[in-house]
CSV table of C-alpha atoms and ligand atoms in Angstrom, one decimal:
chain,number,residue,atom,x,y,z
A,7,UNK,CA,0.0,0.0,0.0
A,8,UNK,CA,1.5,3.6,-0.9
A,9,UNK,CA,2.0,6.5,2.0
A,10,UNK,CA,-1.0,8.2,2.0
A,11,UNK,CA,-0.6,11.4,1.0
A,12,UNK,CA,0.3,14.7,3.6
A,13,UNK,CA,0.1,18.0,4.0
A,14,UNK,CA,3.7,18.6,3.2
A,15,UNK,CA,5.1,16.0,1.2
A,16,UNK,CA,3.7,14.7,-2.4
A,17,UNK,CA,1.5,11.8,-2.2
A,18,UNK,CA,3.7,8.6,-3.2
A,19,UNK,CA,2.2,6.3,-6.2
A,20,UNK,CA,3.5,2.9,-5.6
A,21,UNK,CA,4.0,1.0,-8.2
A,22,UNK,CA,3.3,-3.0,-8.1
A,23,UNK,CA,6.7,-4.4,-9.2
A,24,UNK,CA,8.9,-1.4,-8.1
A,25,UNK,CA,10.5,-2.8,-5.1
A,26,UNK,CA,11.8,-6.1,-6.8
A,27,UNK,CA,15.9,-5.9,-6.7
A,28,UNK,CA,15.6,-7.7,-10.2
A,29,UNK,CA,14.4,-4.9,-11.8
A,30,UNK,CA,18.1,-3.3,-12.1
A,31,UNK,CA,18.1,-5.7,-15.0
A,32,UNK,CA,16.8,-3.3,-18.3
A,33,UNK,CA,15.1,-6.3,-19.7
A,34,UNK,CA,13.4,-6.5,-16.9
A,35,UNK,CA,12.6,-2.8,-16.5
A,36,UNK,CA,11.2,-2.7,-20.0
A,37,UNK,CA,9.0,-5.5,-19.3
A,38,UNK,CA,7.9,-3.8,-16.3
A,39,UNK,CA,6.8,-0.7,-18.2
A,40,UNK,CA,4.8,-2.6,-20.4
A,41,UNK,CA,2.9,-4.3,-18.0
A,42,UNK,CA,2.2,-1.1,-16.1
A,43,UNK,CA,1.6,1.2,-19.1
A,44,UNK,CA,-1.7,2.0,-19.5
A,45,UNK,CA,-2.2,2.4,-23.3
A,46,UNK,CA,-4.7,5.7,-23.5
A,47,UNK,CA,-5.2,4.7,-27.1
A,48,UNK,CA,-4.9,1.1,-27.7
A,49,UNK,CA,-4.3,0.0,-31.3
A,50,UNK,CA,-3.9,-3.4,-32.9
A,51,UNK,CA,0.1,-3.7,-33.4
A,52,UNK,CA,-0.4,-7.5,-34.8
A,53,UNK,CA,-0.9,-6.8,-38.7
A,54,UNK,CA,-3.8,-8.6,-39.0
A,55,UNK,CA,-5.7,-8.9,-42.1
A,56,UNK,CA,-9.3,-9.0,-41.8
A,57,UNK,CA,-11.4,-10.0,-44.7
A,58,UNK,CA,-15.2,-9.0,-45.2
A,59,UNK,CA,-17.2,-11.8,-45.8
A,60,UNK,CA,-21.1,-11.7,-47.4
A,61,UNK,CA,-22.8,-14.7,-45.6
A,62,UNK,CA,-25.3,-14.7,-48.7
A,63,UNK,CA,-22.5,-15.9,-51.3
A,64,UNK,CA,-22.3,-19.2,-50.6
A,65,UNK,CA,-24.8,-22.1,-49.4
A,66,UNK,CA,-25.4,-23.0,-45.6
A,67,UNK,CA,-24.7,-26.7,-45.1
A,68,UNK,CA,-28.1,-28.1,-43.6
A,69,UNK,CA,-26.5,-31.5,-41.2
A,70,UNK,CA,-24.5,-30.8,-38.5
A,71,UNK,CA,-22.2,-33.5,-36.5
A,72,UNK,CA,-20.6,-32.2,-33.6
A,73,UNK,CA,-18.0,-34.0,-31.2
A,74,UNK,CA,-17.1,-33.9,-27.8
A,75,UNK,CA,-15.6,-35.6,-24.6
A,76,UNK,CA,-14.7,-35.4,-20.8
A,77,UNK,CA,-12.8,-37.4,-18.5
A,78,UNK,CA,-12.5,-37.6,-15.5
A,79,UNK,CA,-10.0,-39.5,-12.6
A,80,UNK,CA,-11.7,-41.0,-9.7
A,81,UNK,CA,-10.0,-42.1,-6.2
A,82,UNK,CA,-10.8,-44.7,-3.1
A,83,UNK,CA,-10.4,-43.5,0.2
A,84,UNK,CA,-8.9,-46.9,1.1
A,85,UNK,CA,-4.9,-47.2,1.0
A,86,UNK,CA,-3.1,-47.9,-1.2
A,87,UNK,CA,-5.3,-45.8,-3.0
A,88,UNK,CA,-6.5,-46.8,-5.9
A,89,UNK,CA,-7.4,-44.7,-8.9
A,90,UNK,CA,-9.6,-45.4,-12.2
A,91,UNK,CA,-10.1,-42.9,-14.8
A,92,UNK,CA,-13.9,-42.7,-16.6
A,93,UNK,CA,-13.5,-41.3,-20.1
A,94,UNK,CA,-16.9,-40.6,-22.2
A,95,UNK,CA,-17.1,-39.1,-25.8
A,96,UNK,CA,-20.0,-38.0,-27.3
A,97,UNK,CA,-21.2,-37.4,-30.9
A,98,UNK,CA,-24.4,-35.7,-32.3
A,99,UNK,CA,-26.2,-35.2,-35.3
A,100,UNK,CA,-28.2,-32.1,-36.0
A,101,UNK,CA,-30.4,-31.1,-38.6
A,102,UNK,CA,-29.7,-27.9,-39.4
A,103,UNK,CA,-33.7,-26.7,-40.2
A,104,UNK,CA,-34.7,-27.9,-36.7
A,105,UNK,CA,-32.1,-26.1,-34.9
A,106,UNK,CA,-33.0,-22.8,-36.3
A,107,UNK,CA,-36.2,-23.2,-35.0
A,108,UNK,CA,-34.5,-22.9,-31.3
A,109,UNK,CA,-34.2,-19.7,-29.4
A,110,UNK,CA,-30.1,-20.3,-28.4
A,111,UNK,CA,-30.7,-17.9,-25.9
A,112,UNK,CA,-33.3,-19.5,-24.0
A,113,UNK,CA,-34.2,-23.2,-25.5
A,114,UNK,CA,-37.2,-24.6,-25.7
A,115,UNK,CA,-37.0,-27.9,-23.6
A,116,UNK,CA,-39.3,-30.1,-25.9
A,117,UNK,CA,-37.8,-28.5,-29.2
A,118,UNK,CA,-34.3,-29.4,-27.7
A,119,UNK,CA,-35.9,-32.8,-26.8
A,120,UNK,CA,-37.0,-33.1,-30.8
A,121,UNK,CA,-33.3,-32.0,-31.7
A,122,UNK,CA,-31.4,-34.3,-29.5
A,123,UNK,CA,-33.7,-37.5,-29.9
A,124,UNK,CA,-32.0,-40.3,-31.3
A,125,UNK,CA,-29.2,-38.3,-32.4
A,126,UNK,CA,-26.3,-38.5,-30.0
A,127,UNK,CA,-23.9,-41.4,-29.5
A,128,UNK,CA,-21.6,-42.0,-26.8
A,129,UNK,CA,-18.7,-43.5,-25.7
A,130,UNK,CA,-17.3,-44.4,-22.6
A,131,UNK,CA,-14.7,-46.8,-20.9
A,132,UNK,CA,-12.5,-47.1,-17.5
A,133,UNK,CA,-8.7,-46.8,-17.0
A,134,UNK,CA,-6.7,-48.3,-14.3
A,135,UNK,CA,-4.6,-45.7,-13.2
A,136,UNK,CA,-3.0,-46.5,-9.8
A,137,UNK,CA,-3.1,-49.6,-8.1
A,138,UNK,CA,-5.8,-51.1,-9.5
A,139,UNK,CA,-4.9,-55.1,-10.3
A,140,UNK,CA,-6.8,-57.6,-12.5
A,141,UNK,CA,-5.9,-61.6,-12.5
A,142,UNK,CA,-5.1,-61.3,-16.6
A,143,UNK,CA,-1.9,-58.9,-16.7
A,144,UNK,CA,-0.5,-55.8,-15.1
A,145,UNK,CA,-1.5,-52.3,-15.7
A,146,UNK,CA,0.2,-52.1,-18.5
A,147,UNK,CA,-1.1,-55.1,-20.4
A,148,UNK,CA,-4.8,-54.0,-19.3
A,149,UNK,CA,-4.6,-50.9,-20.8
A,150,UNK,CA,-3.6,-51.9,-24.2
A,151,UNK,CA,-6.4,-54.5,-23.9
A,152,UNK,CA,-9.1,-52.3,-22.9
A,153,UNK,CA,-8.4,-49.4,-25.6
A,154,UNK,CA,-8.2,-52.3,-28.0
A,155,UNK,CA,-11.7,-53.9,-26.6
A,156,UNK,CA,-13.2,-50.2,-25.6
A,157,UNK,CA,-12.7,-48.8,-29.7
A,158,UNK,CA,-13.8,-52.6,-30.9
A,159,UNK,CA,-16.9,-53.0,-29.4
A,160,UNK,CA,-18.6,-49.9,-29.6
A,161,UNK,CA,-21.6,-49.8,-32.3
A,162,UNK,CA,-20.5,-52.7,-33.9
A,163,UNK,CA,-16.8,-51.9,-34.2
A,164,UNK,CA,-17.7,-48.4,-36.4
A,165,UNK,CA,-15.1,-46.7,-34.7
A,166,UNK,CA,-12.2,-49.2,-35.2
A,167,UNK,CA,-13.3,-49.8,-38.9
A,168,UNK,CA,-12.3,-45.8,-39.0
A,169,UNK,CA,-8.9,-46.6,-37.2
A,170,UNK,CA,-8.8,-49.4,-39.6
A,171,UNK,CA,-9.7,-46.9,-42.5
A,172,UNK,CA,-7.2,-43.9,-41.3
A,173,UNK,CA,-4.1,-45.8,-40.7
A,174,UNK,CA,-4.7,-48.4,-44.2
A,175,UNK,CA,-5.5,-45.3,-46.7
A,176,UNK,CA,-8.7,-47.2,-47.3
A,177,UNK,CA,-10.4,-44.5,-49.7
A,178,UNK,CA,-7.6,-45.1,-51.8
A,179,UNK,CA,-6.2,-47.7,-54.6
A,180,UNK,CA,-3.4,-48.7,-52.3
A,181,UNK,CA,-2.8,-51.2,-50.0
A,182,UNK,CA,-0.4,-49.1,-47.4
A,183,UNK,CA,1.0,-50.8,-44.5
A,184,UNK,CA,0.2,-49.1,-41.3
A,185,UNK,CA,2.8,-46.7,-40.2
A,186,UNK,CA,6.1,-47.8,-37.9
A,187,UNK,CA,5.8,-47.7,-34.2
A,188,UNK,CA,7.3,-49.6,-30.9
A,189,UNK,CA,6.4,-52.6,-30.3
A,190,UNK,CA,4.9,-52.9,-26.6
A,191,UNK,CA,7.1,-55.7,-25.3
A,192,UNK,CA,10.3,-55.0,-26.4
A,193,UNK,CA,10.6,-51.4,-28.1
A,194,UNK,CA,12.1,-52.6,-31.1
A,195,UNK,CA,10.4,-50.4,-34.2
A,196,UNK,CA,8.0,-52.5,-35.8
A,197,UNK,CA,7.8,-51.1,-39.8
A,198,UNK,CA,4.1,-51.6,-39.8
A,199,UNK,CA,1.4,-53.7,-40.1
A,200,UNK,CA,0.4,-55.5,-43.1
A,201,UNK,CA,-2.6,-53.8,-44.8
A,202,UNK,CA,-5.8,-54.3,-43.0
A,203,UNK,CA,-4.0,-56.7,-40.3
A,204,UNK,CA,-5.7,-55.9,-36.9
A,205,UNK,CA,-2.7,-57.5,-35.0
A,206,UNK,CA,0.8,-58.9,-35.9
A,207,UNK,CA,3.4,-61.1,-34.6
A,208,UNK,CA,6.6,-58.5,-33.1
A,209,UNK,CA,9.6,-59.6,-35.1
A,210,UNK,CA,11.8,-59.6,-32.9
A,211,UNK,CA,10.0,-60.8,-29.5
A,212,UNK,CA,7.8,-63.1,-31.2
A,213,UNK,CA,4.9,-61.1,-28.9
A,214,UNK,CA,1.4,-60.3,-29.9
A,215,UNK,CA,1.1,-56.6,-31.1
A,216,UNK,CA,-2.5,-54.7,-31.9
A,217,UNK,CA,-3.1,-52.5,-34.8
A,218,UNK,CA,-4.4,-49.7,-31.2
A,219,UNK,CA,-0.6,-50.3,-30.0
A,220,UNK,CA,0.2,-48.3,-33.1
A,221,UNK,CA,-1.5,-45.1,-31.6
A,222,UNK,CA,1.7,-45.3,-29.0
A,223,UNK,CA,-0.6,-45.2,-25.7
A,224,UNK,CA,1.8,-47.6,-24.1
A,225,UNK,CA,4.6,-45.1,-24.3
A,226,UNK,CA,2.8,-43.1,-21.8
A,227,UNK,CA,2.9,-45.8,-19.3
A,228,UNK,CA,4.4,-47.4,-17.0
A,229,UNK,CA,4.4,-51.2,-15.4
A,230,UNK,CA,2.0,-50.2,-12.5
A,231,UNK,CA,0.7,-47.1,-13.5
A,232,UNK,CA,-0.7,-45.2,-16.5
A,233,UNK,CA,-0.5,-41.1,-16.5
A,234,UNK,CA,-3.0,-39.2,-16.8
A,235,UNK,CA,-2.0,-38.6,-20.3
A,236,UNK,CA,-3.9,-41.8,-21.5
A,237,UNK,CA,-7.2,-41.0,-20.8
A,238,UNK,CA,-6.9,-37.2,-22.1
A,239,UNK,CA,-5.3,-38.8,-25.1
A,240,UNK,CA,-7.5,-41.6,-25.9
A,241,UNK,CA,-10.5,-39.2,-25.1
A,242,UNK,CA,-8.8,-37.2,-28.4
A,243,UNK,CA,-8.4,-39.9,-30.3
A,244,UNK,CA,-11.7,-41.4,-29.8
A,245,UNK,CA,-13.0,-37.6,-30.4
A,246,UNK,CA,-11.2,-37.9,-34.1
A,247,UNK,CA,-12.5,-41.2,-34.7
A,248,UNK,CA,-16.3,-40.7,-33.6
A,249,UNK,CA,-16.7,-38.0,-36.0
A,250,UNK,CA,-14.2,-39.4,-39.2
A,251,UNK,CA,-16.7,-42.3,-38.2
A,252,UNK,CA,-19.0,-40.0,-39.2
A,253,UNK,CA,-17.6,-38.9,-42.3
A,254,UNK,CA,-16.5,-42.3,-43.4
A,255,UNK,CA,-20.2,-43.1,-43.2
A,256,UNK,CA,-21.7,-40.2,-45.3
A,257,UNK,CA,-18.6,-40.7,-47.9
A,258,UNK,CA,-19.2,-44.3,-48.5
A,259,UNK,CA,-23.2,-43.3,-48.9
A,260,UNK,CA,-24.2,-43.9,-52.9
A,261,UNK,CA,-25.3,-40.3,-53.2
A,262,UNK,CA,-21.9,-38.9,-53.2
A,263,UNK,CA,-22.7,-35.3,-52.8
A,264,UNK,CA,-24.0,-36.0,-49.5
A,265,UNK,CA,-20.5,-36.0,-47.4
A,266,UNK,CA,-19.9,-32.4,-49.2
A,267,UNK,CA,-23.5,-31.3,-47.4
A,268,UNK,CA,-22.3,-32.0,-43.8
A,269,UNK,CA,-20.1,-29.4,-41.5
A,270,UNK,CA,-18.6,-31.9,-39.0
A,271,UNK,CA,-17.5,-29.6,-35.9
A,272,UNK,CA,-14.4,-31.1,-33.3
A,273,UNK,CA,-13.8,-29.5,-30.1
A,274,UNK,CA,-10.0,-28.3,-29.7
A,275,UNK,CA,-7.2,-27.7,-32.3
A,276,UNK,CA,-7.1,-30.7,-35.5
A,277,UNK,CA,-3.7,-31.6,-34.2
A,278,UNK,CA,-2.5,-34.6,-32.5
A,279,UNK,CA,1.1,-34.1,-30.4
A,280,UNK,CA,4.2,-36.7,-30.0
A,281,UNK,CA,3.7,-40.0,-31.0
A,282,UNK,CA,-0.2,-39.6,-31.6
A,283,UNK,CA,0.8,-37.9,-34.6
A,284,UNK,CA,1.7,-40.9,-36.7
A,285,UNK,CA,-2.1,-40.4,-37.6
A,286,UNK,CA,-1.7,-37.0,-39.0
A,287,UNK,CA,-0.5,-38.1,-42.6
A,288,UNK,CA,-3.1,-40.0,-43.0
A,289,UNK,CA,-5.7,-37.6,-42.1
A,290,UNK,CA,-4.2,-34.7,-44.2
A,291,UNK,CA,-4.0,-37.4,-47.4
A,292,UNK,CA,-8.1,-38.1,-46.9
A,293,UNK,CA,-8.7,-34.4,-46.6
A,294,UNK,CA,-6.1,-33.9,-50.0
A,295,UNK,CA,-7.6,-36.7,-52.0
A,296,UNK,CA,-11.5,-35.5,-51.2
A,297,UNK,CA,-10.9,-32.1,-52.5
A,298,UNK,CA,-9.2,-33.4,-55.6
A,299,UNK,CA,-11.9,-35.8,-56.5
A,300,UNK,CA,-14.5,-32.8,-56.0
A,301,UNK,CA,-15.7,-34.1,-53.0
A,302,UNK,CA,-14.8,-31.4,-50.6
A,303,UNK,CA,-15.6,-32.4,-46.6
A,304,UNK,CA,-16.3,-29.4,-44.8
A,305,UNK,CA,-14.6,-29.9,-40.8
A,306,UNK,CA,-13.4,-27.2,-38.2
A,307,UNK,CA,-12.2,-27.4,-35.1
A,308,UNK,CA,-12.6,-24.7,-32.4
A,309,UNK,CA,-10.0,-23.5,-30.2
A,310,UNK,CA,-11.8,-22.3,-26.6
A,311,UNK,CA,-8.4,-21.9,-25.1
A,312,UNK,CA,-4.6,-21.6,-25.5
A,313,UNK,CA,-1.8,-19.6,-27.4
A,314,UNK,CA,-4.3,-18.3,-30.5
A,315,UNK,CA,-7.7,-17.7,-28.4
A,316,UNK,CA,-5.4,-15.3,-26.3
A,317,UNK,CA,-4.2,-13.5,-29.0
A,318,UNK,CA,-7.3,-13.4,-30.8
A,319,UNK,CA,-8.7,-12.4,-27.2
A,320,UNK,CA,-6.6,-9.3,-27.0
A,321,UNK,CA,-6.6,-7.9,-30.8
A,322,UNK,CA,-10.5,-8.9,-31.6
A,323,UNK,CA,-12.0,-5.5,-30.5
A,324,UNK,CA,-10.0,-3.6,-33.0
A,325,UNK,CA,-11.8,-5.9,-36.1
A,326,UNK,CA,-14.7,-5.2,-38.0
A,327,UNK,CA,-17.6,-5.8,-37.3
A,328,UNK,CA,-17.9,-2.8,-34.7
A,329,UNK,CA,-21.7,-2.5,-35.2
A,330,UNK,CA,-24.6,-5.8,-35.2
A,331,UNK,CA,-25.4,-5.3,-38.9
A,332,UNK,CA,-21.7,-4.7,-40.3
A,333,UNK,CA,-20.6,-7.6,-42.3
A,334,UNK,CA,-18.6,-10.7,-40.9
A,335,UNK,CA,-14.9,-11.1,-40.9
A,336,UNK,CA,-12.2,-13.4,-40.8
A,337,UNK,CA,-8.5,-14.0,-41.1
A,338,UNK,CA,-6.7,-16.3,-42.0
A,339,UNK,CA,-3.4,-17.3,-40.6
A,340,UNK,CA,-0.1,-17.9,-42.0
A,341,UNK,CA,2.5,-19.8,-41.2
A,342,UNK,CA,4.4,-16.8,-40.6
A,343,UNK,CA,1.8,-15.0,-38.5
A,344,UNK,CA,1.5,-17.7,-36.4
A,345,UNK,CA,5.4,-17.4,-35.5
A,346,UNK,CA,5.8,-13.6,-35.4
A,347,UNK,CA,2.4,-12.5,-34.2
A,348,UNK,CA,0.6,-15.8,-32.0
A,349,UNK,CA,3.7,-17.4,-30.4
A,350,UNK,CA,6.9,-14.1,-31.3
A,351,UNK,CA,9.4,-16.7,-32.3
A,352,UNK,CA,9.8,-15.9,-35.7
A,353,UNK,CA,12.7,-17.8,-36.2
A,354,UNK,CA,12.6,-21.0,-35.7
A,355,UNK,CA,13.8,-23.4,-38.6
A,356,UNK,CA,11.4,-26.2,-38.7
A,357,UNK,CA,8.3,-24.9,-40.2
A,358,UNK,CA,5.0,-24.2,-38.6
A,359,UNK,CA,3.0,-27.5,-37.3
A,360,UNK,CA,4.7,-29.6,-39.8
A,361,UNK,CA,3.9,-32.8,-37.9
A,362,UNK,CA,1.2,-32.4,-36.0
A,363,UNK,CA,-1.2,-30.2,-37.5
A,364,UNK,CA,-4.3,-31.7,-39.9
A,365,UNK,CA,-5.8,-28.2,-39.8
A,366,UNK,CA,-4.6,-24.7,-40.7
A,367,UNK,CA,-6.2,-21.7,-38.5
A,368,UNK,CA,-8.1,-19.0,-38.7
A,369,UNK,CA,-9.6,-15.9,-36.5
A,370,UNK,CA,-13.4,-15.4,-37.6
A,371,UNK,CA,-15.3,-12.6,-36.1
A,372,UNK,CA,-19.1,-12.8,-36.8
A,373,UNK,CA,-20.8,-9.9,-34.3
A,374,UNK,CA,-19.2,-7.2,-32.3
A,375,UNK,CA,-18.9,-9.6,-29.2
A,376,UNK,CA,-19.0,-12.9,-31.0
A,377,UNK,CA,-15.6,-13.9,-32.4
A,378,UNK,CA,-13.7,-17.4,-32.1
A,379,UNK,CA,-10.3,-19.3,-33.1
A,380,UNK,CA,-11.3,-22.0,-35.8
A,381,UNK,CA,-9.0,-24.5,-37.8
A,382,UNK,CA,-9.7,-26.0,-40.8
A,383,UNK,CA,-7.5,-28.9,-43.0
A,384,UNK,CA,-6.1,-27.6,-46.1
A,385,UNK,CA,-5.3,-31.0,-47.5
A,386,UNK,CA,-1.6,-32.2,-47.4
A,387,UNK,CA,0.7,-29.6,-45.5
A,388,UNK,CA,2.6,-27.0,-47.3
A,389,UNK,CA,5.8,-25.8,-45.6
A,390,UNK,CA,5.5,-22.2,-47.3
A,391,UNK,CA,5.7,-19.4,-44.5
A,392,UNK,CA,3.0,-17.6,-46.5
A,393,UNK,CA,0.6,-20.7,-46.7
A,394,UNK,CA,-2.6,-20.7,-45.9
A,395,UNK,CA,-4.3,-18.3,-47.9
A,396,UNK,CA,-8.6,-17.9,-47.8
A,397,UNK,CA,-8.0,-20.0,-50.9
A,398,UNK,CA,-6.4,-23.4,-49.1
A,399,UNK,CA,-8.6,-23.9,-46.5
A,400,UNK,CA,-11.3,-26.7,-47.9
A,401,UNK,CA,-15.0,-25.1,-48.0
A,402,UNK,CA,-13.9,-21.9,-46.3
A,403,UNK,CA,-17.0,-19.9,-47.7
A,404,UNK,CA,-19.6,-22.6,-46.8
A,405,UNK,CA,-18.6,-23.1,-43.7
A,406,UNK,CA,-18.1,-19.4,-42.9
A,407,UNK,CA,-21.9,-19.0,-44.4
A,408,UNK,CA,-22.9,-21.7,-42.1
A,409,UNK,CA,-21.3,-20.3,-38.9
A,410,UNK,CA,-24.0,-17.3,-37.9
A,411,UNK,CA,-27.0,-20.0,-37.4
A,412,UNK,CA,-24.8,-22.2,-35.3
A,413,UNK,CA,-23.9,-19.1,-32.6
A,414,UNK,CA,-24.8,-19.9,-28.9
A,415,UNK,CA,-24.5,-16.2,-26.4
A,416,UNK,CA,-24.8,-18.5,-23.2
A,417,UNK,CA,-21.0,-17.7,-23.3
A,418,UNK,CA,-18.4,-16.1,-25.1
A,419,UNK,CA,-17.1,-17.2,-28.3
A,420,UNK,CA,-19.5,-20.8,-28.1
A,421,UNK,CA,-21.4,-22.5,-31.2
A,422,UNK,CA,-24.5,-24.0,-30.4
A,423,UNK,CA,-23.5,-27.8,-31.1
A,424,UNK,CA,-20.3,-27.8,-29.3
A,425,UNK,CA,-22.6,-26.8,-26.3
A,426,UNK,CA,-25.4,-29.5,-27.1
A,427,UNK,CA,-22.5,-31.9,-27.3
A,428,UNK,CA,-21.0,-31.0,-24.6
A,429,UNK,CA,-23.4,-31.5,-22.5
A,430,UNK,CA,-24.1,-34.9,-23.1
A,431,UNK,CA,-20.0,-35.8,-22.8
A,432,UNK,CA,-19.8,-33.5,-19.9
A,433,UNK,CA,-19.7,-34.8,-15.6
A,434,UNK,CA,-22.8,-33.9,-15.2
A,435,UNK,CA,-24.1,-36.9,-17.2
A,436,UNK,CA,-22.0,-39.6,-15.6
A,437,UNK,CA,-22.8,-41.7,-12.7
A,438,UNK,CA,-22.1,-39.6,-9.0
A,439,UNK,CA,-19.2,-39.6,-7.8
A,440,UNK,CA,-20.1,-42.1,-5.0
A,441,UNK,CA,-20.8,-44.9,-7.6
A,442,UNK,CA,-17.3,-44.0,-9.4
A,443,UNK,CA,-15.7,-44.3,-6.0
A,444,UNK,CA,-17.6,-48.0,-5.6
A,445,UNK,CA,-16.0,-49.1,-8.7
A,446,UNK,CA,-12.5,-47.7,-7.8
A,447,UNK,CA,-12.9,-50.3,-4.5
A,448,UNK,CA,-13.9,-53.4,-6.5
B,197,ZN,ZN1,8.7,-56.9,-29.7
């Protein structure tokens, strides 16, 4: 607190990080005056380039399929305590006529009912975390059991006839092998399974391997204990592969404009990290080889939090629109935005999201308070610091056409199915917490 102020001397302003020792250092003073300058007249310093868009040039797309998932880690109170973690996904379907029926701002419960009925599917399964034994194997071999079981047996195996479809190239001529990874037992690099093979024999320690062992869970886990990494990653994963389930399905359908008629909508960045990404060639080549056949499939993925929605965050007031009725906008970033303006490390070597990014992103600002952090895929990737432009993103005017029915102002920066979806893969839908705890004891 500052001296309050006397009759005889000048009142004292303190300032909040004046008394450190460290700030001697000018680096440190110069960050210190930014942080306590208040800009009287704030302007955008990021060189964005905001495009006007007219939401009447291009045609809405009228089916919705929205993804989302939640996990969550349950304990007993018994010692050693043991600790399971529940994982549930959750995909809808939404026809786009009925949702526009629906206030967003305050739903109609039965016209909500009419738009969710039938049209969701989950997912859900339990890890062993800590100390949690079963009579066939350790932790370790349970694991890669039950994400082999858990993405077999749900609705008949759909979902692991789109693992099946991702890693073999199946929309193509080929017959790929899957790619390399490291085999459970012994580490050695397996070079792939044979086309369509759902398991293998390890050359080298003559040990079963699963075509799910080539998603590398197992290298986030230990004899006894799995991190928590596993269930945040296989809730990704089974994110990805619920809705490519989706489009898999509509792209096999006879009518083969219909796949080009769906937006599918992700939760979170299209990218997959470390050695998850060994499914991101894959996706990029489906994504490459449906645009070239003229089959275009329209996906995003929003971005709630993280390096982009803060930067967006801080430069978004500065954009068009300023008033309700001015036109959308959007940017597109480039490679070499990203660097200099989102994450100010403009020179690194290895170019921008070269393995793990499937989609490319983008700012898009629809209303004066409603603005959002989308990617999209461009295809395969393109190394060029200037890539993408509007013109690379696949569908970009559709979708962006789309956006403005599917906006949700029970919070910031939301589309509406994300929320509906969310709210079916969300806590508040699993079992209480008691009954969790029941099953950590067994
Ligand atoms: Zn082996």
């Amino acid at each position: 607190m500052p001296y309050q102020g006397g009759s005889r001397l000048p009142t004292e302003t303190a300032s909040k990080l004046g008394h450190l020792k460290v700030i001697q250092s000018d680096w440190v003073k110069s960050l210190i005056e930014d942080f306590e300058y208040n800009d009287s007249d704030p302007k955008d310093e990021s060189n964005t380039v905001w495009t006007e868009f007219d939401v009447t040039s291009a045609i809405p797309l009228p089916r919705i399929f929205a993804v989302d998932g939640s996990w969550v880690p349950v304990s007993s109170d018994n010692y050693p305590k043991k600790e399971v973690a529940f994982v549930k996904t959750a995909l809808m379907c939404i026809d786009k006529t009925k949702l526009d029926k629906i206030d967003h701002e305050n739903p109609h419960p039965l016209l909500l009912q009419d738009v969710l009925n039938g049209s969701a599917l989950f997912h859900t399964t339990v890890f062993p975390l800590k100390n949690v034994k079963t009579p066939l194997g350790n932790n370790y071999t349970a694991v890669r059991h039950i994400i082999r079981d858990s993405i077999k047996v749900d609705q008949d195996g759909a979902y692991y006839e789109t693992l099946k479809w991702l890693t073999y190239s199946k929309w193509g001529t080929g017959k790929p092998k899957s790619p390399a990874f490291e085999c459970p037992h012994c580490s050695q690099v397996i070079p792939g399974l044979p086309y369509d093979a759902d398991e293998a024999l390890c050359a080298s320690c003559k040990e079963s391997v699963f075509l799910t062992d080539m998603i590398g869970f197992h290298l986030d886990m230990e004899d006894e204990s799995a991190s928590t990494t596993v269930p945040n990653t296989y809730m990704l994963i089974m994110e990805t592969l619920m809705l490519l389930t989706a489009v898999r399905i509509f792209w096999n359908k006879q009518d083969k404009r219909l796949v080009s008629s769906c937006l599918f909508i992700k939760d979170g960045p299209l990218s997959l990290n470390s050695q998850y990404s060994k499914l991101v060639p894959a996706l990029r080549d489906f994504f490459e080889h449906a645009k070239n056949v003229g089959r275009p499939v329209h996906l995003i993925g929003q971005e709630k939090t993280g390096a982009f929605a803060d930067h967006l965050a801080s430069i978004a007031r500065f954009a068009s629109p300023q008033h309700q009725d001015d036109p959308m906008t959007y940017s597109v970033l480039s490679h070499k935005y990203v660097r200099k303006e989102v994450y100010r490390q403009p020179d690194l070597a290895n170019p921008y999201g070269s393995r793990t990014n499937w989609g490319e992103k983008l700012y898009v600002k629809l209303e004066p308070s409603w603005y959002a952090v989308l990617n999209i895929p461009p295809g395969l990737y393109n190394d060029n610091t200037n890539f993408p432009t509007s013109n690379d993103l696949i569908g970009l005017s559709r979708i962006l056409a789309t956006l403005p029915s599917l906006i949700s102002r029970k919070y910031e920066g939301a589309l509406y199915p994300i929320e509906l979806a969310n709210g079916i893969a969300s806590m508040s839908s699993y079992p209480s917490a008691k009954v969790l705890q029941l099953f950590a004891k067994l």
